[in-house]
Short mmCIF file of C-alpha atoms and ligand atoms in Angstrom, two decimals:
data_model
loop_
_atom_site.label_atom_id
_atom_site.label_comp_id
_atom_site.label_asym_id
_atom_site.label_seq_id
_atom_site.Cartn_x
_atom_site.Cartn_y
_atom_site.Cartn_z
CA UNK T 28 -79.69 -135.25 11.86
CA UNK T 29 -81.91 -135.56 8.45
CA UNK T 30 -83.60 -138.94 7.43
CA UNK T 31 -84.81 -139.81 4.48
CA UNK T 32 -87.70 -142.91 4.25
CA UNK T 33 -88.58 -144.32 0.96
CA UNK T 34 -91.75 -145.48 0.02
CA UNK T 35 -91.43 -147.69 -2.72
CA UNK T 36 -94.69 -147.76 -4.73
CA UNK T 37 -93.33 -148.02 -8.45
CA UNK T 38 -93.84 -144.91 -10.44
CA UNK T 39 -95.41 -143.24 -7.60
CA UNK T 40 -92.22 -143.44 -5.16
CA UNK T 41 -91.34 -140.75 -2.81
CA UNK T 42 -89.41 -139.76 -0.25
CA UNK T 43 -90.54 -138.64 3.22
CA UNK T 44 -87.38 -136.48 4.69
CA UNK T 45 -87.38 -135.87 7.87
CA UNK T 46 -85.41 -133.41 10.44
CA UNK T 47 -85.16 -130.20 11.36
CA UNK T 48 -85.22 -126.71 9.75
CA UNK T 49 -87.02 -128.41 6.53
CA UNK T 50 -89.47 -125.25 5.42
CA UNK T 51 -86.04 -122.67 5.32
CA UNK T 52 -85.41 -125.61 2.48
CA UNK T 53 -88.32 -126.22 0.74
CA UNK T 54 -87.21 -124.45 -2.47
CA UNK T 55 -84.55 -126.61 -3.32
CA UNK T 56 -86.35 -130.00 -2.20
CA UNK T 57 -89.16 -129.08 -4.08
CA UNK T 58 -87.76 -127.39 -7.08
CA UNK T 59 -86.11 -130.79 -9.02
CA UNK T 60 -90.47 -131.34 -9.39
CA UNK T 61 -91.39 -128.05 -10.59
CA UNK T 62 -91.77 -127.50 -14.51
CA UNK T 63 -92.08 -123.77 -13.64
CA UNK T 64 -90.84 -121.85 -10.27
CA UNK T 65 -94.63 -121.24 -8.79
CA UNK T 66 -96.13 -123.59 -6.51
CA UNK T 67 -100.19 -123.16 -4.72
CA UNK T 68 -100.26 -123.94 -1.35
CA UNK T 69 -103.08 -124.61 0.86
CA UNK T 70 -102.86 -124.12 4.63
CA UNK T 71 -104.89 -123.53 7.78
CA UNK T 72 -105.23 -119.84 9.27
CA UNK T 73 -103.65 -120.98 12.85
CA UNK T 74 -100.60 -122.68 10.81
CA UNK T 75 -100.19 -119.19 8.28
CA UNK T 76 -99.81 -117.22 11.01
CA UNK T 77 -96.99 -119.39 12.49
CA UNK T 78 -94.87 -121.14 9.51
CA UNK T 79 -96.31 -119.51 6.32
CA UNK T 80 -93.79 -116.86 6.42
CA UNK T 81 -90.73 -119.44 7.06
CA UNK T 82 -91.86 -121.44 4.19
CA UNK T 83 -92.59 -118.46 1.61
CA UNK T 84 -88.61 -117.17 2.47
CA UNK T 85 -87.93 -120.99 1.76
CA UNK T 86 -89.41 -121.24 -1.33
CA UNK T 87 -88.35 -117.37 -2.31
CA UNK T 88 -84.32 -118.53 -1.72
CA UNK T 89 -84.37 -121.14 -4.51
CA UNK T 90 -86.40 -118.55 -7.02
CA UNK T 91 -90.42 -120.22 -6.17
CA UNK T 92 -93.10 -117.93 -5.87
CA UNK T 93 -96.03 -118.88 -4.33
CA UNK T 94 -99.51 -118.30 -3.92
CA UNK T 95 -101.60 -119.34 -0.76
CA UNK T 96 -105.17 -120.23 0.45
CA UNK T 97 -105.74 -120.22 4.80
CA UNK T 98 -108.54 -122.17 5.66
CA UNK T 99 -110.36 -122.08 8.68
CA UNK T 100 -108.34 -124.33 11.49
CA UNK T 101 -110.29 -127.37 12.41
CA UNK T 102 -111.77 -130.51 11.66
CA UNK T 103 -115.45 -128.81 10.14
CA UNK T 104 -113.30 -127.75 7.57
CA UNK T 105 -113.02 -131.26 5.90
CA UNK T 106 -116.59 -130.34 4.23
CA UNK T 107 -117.66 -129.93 0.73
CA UNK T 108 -118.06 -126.25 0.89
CA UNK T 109 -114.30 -125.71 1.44
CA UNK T 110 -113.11 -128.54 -0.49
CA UNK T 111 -115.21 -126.24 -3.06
CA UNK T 112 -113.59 -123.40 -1.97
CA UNK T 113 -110.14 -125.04 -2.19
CA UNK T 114 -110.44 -126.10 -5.99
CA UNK T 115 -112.06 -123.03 -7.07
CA UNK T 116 -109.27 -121.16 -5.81
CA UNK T 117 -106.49 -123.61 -7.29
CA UNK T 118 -108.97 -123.10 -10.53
CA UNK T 119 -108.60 -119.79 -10.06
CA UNK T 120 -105.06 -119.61 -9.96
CA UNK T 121 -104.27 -121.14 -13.00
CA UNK T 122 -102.85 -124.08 -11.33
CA UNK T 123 -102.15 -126.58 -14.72
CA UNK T 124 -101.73 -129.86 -15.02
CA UNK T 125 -98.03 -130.20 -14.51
CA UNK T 126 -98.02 -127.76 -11.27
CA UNK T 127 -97.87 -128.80 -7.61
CA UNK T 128 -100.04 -127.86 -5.15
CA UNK T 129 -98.50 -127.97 -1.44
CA UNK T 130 -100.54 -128.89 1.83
CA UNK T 131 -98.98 -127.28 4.95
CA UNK T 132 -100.81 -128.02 7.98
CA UNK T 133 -102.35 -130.56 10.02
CA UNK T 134 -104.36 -133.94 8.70
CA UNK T 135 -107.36 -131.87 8.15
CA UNK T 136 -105.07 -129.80 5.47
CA UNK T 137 -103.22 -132.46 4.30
CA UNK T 138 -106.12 -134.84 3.46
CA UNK T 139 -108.38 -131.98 1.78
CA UNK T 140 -105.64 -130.49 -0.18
CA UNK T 141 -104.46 -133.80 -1.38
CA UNK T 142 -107.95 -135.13 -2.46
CA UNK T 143 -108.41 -131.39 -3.87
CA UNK T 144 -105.33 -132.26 -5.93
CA UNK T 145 -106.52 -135.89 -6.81
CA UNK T 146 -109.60 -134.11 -8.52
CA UNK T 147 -108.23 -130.90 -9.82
CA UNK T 148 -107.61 -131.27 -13.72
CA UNK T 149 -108.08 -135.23 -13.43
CA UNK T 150 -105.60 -134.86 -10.77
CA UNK T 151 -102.02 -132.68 -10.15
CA UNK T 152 -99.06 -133.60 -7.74
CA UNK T 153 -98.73 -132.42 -4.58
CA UNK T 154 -96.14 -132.26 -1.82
CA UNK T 155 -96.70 -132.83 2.27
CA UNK T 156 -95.58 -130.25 4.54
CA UNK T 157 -97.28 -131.91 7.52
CA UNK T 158 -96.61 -129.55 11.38
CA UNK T 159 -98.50 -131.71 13.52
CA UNK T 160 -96.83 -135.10 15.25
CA UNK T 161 -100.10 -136.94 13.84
CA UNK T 162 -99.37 -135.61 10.18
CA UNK T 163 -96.13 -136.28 10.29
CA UNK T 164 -96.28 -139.85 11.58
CA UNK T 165 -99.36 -141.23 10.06
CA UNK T 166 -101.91 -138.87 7.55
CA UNK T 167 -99.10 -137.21 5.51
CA UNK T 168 -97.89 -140.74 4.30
CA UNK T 169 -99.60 -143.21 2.40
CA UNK T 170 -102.00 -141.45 -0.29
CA UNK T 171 -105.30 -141.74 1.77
CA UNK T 172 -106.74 -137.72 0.79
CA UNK T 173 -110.49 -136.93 1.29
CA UNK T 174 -112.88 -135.05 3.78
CA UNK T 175 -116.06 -136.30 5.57
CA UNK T 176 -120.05 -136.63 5.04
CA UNK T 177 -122.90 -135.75 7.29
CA UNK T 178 -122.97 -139.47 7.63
CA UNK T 179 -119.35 -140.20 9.24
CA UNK T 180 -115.50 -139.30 8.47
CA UNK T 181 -113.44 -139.60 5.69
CA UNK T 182 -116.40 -141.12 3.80
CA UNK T 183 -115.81 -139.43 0.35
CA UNK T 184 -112.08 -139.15 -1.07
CA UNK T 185 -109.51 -141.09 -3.28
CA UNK T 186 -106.13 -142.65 -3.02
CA UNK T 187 -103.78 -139.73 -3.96
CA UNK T 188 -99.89 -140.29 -3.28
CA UNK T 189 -97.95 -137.38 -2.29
CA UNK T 190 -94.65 -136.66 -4.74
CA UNK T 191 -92.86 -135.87 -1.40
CA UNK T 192 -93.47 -135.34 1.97
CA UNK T 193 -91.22 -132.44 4.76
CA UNK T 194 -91.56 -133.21 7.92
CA UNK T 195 -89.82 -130.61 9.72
CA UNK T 196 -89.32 -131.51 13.52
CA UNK T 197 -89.06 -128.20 14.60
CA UNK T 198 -92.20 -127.20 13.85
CA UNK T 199 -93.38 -129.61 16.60
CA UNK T 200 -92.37 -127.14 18.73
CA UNK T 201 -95.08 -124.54 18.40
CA UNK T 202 -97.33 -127.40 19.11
CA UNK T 203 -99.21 -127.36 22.66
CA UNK T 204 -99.01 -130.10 25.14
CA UNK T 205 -102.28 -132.12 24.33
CA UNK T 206 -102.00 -131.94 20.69
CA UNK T 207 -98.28 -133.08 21.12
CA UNK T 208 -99.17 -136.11 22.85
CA UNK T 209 -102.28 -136.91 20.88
CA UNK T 210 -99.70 -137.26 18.13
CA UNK T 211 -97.78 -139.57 20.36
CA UNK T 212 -100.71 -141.39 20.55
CA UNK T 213 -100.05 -142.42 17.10
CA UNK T 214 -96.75 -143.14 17.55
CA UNK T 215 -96.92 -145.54 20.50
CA UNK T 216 -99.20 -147.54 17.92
CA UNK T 217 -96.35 -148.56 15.29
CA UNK T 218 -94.18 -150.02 18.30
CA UNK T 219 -97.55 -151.98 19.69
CA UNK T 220 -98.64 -153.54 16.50
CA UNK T 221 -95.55 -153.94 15.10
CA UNK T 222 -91.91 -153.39 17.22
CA UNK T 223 -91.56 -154.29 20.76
CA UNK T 224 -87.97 -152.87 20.93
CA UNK T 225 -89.23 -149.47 19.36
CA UNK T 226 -92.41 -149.66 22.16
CA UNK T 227 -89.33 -150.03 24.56
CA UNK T 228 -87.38 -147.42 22.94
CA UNK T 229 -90.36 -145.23 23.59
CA UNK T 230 -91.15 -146.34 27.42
CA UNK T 231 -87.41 -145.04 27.73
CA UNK T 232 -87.40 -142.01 25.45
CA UNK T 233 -90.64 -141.21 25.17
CA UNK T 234 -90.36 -138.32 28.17
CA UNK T 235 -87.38 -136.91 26.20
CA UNK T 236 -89.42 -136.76 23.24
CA UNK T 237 -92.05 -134.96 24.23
CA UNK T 238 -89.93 -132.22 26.22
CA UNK T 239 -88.20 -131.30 23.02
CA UNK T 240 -85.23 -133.66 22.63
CA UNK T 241 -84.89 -133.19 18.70
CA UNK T 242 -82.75 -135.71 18.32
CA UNK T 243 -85.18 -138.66 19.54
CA UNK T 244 -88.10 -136.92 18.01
CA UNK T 245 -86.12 -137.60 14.64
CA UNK T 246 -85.70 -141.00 15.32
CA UNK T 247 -89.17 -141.04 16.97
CA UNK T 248 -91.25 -139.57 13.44
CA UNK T 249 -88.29 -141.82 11.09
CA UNK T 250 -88.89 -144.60 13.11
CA UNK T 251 -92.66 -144.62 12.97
CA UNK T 252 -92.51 -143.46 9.15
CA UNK T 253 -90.87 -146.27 8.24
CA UNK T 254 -92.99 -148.93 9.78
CA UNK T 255 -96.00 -146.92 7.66
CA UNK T 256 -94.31 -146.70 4.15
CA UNK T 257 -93.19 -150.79 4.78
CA UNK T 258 -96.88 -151.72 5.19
CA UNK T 259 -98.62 -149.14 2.61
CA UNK T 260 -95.62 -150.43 0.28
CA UNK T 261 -97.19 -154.22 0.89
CA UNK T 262 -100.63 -152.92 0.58
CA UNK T 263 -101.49 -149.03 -0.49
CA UNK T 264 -105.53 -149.78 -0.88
CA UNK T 265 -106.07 -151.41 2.29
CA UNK T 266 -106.94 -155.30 0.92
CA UNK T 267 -105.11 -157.04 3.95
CA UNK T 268 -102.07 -155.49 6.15
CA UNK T 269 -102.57 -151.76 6.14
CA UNK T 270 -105.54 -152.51 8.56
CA UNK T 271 -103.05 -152.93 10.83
CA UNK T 272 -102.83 -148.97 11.31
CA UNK T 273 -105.78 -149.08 12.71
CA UNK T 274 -104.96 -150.49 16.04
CA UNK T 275 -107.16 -148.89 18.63
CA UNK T 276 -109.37 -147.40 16.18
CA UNK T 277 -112.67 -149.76 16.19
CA UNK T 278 -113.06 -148.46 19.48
CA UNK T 279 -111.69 -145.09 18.99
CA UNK T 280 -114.32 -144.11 16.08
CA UNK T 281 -117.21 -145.60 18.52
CA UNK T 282 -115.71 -142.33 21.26
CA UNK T 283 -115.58 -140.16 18.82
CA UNK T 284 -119.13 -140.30 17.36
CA UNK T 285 -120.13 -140.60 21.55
CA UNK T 286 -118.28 -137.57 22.33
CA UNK T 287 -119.32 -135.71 19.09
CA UNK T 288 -115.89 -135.59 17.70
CA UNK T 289 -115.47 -132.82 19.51
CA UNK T 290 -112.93 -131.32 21.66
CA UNK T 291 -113.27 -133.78 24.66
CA UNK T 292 -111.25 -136.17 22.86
CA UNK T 293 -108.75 -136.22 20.16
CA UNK T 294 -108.19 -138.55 17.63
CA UNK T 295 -105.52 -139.51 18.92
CA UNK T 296 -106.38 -139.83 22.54
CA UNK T 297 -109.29 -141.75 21.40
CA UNK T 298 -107.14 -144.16 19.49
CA UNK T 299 -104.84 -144.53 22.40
CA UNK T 300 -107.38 -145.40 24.69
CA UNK T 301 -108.56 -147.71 21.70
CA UNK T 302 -105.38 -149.28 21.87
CA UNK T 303 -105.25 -149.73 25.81
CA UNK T 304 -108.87 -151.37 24.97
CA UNK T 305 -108.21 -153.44 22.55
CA UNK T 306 -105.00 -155.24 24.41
CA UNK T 307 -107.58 -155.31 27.37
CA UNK T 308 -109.94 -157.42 25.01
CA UNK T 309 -107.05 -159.85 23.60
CA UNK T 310 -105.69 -160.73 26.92
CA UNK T 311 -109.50 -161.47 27.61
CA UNK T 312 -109.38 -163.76 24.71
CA UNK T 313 -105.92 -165.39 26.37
CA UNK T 314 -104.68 -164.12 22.94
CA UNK T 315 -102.02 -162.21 25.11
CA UNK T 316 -100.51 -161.82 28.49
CA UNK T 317 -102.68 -160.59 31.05
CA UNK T 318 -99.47 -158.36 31.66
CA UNK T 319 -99.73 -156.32 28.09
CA UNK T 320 -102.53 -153.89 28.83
CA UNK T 321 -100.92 -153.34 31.96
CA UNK T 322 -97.73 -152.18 30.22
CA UNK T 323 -99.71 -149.93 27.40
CA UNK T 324 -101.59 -148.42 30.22
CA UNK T 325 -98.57 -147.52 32.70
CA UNK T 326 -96.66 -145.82 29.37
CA UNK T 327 -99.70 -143.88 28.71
CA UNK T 328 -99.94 -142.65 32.39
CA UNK T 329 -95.96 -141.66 32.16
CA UNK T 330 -97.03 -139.52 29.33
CA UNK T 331 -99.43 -137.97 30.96
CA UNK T 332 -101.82 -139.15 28.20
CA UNK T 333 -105.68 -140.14 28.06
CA UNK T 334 -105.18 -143.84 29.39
CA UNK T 335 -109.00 -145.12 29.78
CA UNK T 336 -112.77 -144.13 29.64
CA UNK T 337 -112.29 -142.42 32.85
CA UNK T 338 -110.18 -139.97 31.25
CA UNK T 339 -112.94 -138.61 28.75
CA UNK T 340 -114.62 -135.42 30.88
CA UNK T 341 -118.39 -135.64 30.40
CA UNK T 342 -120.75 -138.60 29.76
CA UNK T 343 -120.67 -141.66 27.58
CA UNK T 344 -123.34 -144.02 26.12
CA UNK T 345 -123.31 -147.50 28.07
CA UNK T 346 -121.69 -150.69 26.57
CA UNK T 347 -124.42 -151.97 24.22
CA UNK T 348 -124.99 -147.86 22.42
CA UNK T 349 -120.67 -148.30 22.09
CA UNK T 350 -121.27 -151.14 20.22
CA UNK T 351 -124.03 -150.07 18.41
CA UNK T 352 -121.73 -146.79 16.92
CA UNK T 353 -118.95 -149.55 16.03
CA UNK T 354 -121.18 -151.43 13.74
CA UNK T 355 -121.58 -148.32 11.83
CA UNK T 356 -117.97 -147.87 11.55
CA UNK T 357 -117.25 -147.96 7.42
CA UNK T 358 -114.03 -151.23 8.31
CA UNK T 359 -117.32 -153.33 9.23
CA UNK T 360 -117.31 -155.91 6.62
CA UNK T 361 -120.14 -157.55 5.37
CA UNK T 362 -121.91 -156.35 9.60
CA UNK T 363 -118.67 -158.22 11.02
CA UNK T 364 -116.86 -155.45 13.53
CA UNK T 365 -113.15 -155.93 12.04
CA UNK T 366 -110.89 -155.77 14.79
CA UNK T 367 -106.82 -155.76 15.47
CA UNK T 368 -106.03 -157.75 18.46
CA UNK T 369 -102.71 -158.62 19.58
CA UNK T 370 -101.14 -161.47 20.15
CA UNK T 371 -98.51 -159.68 22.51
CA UNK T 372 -96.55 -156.31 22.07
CA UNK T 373 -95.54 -155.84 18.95
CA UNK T 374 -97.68 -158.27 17.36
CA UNK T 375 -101.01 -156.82 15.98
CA UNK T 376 -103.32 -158.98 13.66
CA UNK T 377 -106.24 -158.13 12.00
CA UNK T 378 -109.38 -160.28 12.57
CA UNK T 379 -113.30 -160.36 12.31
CA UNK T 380 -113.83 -163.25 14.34
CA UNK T 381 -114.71 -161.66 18.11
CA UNK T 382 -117.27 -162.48 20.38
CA UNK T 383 -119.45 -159.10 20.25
CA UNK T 384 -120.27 -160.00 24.60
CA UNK T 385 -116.44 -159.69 24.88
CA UNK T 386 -116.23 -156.43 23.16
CA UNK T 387 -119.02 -155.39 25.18
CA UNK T 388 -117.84 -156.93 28.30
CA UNK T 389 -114.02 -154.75 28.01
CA UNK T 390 -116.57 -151.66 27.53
CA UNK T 391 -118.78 -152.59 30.82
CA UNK T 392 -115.95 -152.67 32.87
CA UNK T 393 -113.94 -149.77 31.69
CA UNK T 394 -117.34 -147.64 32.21
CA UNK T 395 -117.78 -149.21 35.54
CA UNK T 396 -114.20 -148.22 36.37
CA UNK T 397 -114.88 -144.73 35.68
CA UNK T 398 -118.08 -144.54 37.82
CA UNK T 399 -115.86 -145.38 40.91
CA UNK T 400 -113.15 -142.96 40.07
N1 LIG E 20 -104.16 -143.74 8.96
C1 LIG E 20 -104.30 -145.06 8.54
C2 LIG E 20 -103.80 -145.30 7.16
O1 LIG E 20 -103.17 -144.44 6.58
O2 LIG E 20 -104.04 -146.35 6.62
#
């Protein structure tokens, strides 16, 4: 049932394999890059307590010892004082040049431990062992590492490629329902802005998926995987295409700052109700069929997923304050709100060039909506 993607980026290639039972064999995928059997690994305190046993016996059978940091779980701890703490303990360790650290955990581990290895002694490798759905499909891939500022998210970090990625599906399992799906959220994306049979695959699958079928969560994370290493193999910096991956997330950064980024909505709920939105705005343009939102929405609502605003408990800004938090979103380029609009399912484009009433308009309505409900 293993897959293995490629992501072809010269001489800093990897592999992202996929499938499960991975962390009982992370010694002897990791060992080929170790100079000397030790590796540092950097995890969250909810994830130790669940895998960091599993992958210490996994390391332990092909001769690795290993030393390891638990964070705090949660998003505050993409700060600078555990970033500090993070490369004062690798420091600390004796962690050289030539050693890897490993990230197990989340995005929030994955993209402090990797920037903390982009820095550490000019920079080390390090290897992805990502447990949520949203690691695994979309922050463990690609090299973006870093934490956030008082002034927004993800404002201060570096590209950093990963030497190799596990994603081991049956970890997913020890996942709760909402988290599950918020990583869903993610993976509904790559068959919207880029495969209409895979967004089909999904409307068919997708309840298998998410009630444990390994087999089509393989295919599910492989599937989505590859569509990510294709388009940060075209463009790892983000000049042009890899923008793309940010379908639904104009709007979704302008819900999170609203709500607080706090537990009323994901990330990726919000980007899935960015997503709904921003099909909502390009059929509004006549850019697509009026009967595309339609079709994101009713998968959503099979899911049992956060569909529209109505969904998000508590109150929300009106239209024009939305808009407002947009234009502080750090993809505005030179004040133009960048967008990706769709020209159907399955065909996402990335564009500057929208009406700010329509934007506001989609947002009127969907808060109107919710007042009725
Ligand atoms: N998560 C979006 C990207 O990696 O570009």
């Amino acid at each position: 049932m293993h897959q293995s993607v490629h992501v072809e980026l010269g001489e800093r290639s990897y592999d992202v394999e996929i499938g499960p039972d991975l962390l009982p064999q992370a010694g002897v995928r990791i060992a080929p890059l170790l100079p000397r059997p030790r590796v540092a690994v950097i995890t969250d305190e909810t994830v130790a307590a669940l895998h960091l046993e599993a992958l210490r016996d996994g390391l332990g059978s092909a001769g690795i010892e290993m030393t390891s940091l638990a964070l705090p779980a949660g998003e505050a701890t993409k700060s600078w004082p555990q970033f500090e703490r993070a490369v004062e303990w690798l420091l600390s360790e004796k962690v050289e040049r030539r050693d890897v650290v490993v990230a197990l955990g989340g995005g929030v581990i994955g993209d402090l431990a990797g920037f903390a290895a982009a820095v550490l002694r000019r920079g080390v490798r390090f290897v992805q062992i990502p447990t949520s759905l949203l690691a695994q499909v979309d922050s463990s891939v690609g090299g973006k590492t870093g934490i956030n500022a008082p002034q927004g998210k993800n404002l201060i970090g570096a590209f950093h490629q990963p030497s190799l990625v596990l994603a081991d599906t049956s970890v997913l399992s020890t996942l709760n329902a909402r988290d599950f799906l918020a990583g869903y959220g993610e993976v509904v994306k790559y068959g919207l802005l880029g495969d209409e049979d895979f967004f089909e695959w999904l409307e068919a699958n997708g309840p298998a998926l998410s009630s444990g079928n390994m087999s089509a969560r393989v295919q599910a994370v492989t599937r989505s995987v590859q569509m990510k290493a294709d388009i940060v193999a075209r463009d790892e910096t983000e000049q042009g295409d890899r923008a793309l991956l940010n379908l639904g997330h104009t709007f979704c950064h302008a819900l999170e700052a609203a709500t607080g980024y706090s537990d009323r909505l994901l990330h990726g709920e919000g980007v899935a109700i960015g997503y709904a939105l921003a099909f909502e705005l390009s059929a509004r343009l006549g850019l697509c069929a009026q009967e595309d939102p339609s079709r994101v929405r009713a998968h959503l609502r099979a899911m049992g997923m956060k569909t529209d605003l109505a969904d998000i408990p508590g109150d929300l800004p009106d239209a024009a304050a939305l808009v407002a938090l947009m234009a502080q979103d750090k993809k505005v380029v030179d004040g133009q709100l960048r967008f990706i609009l769709a020209r159907g399912i399955g065909e996402a484009f990335v564009t500057s060039d929208v009406p700010q009433e329509a934007v506001a308009s989609v947002l009127q309505d969907a808060l109107a909506n919710r007042r009725s409900n």
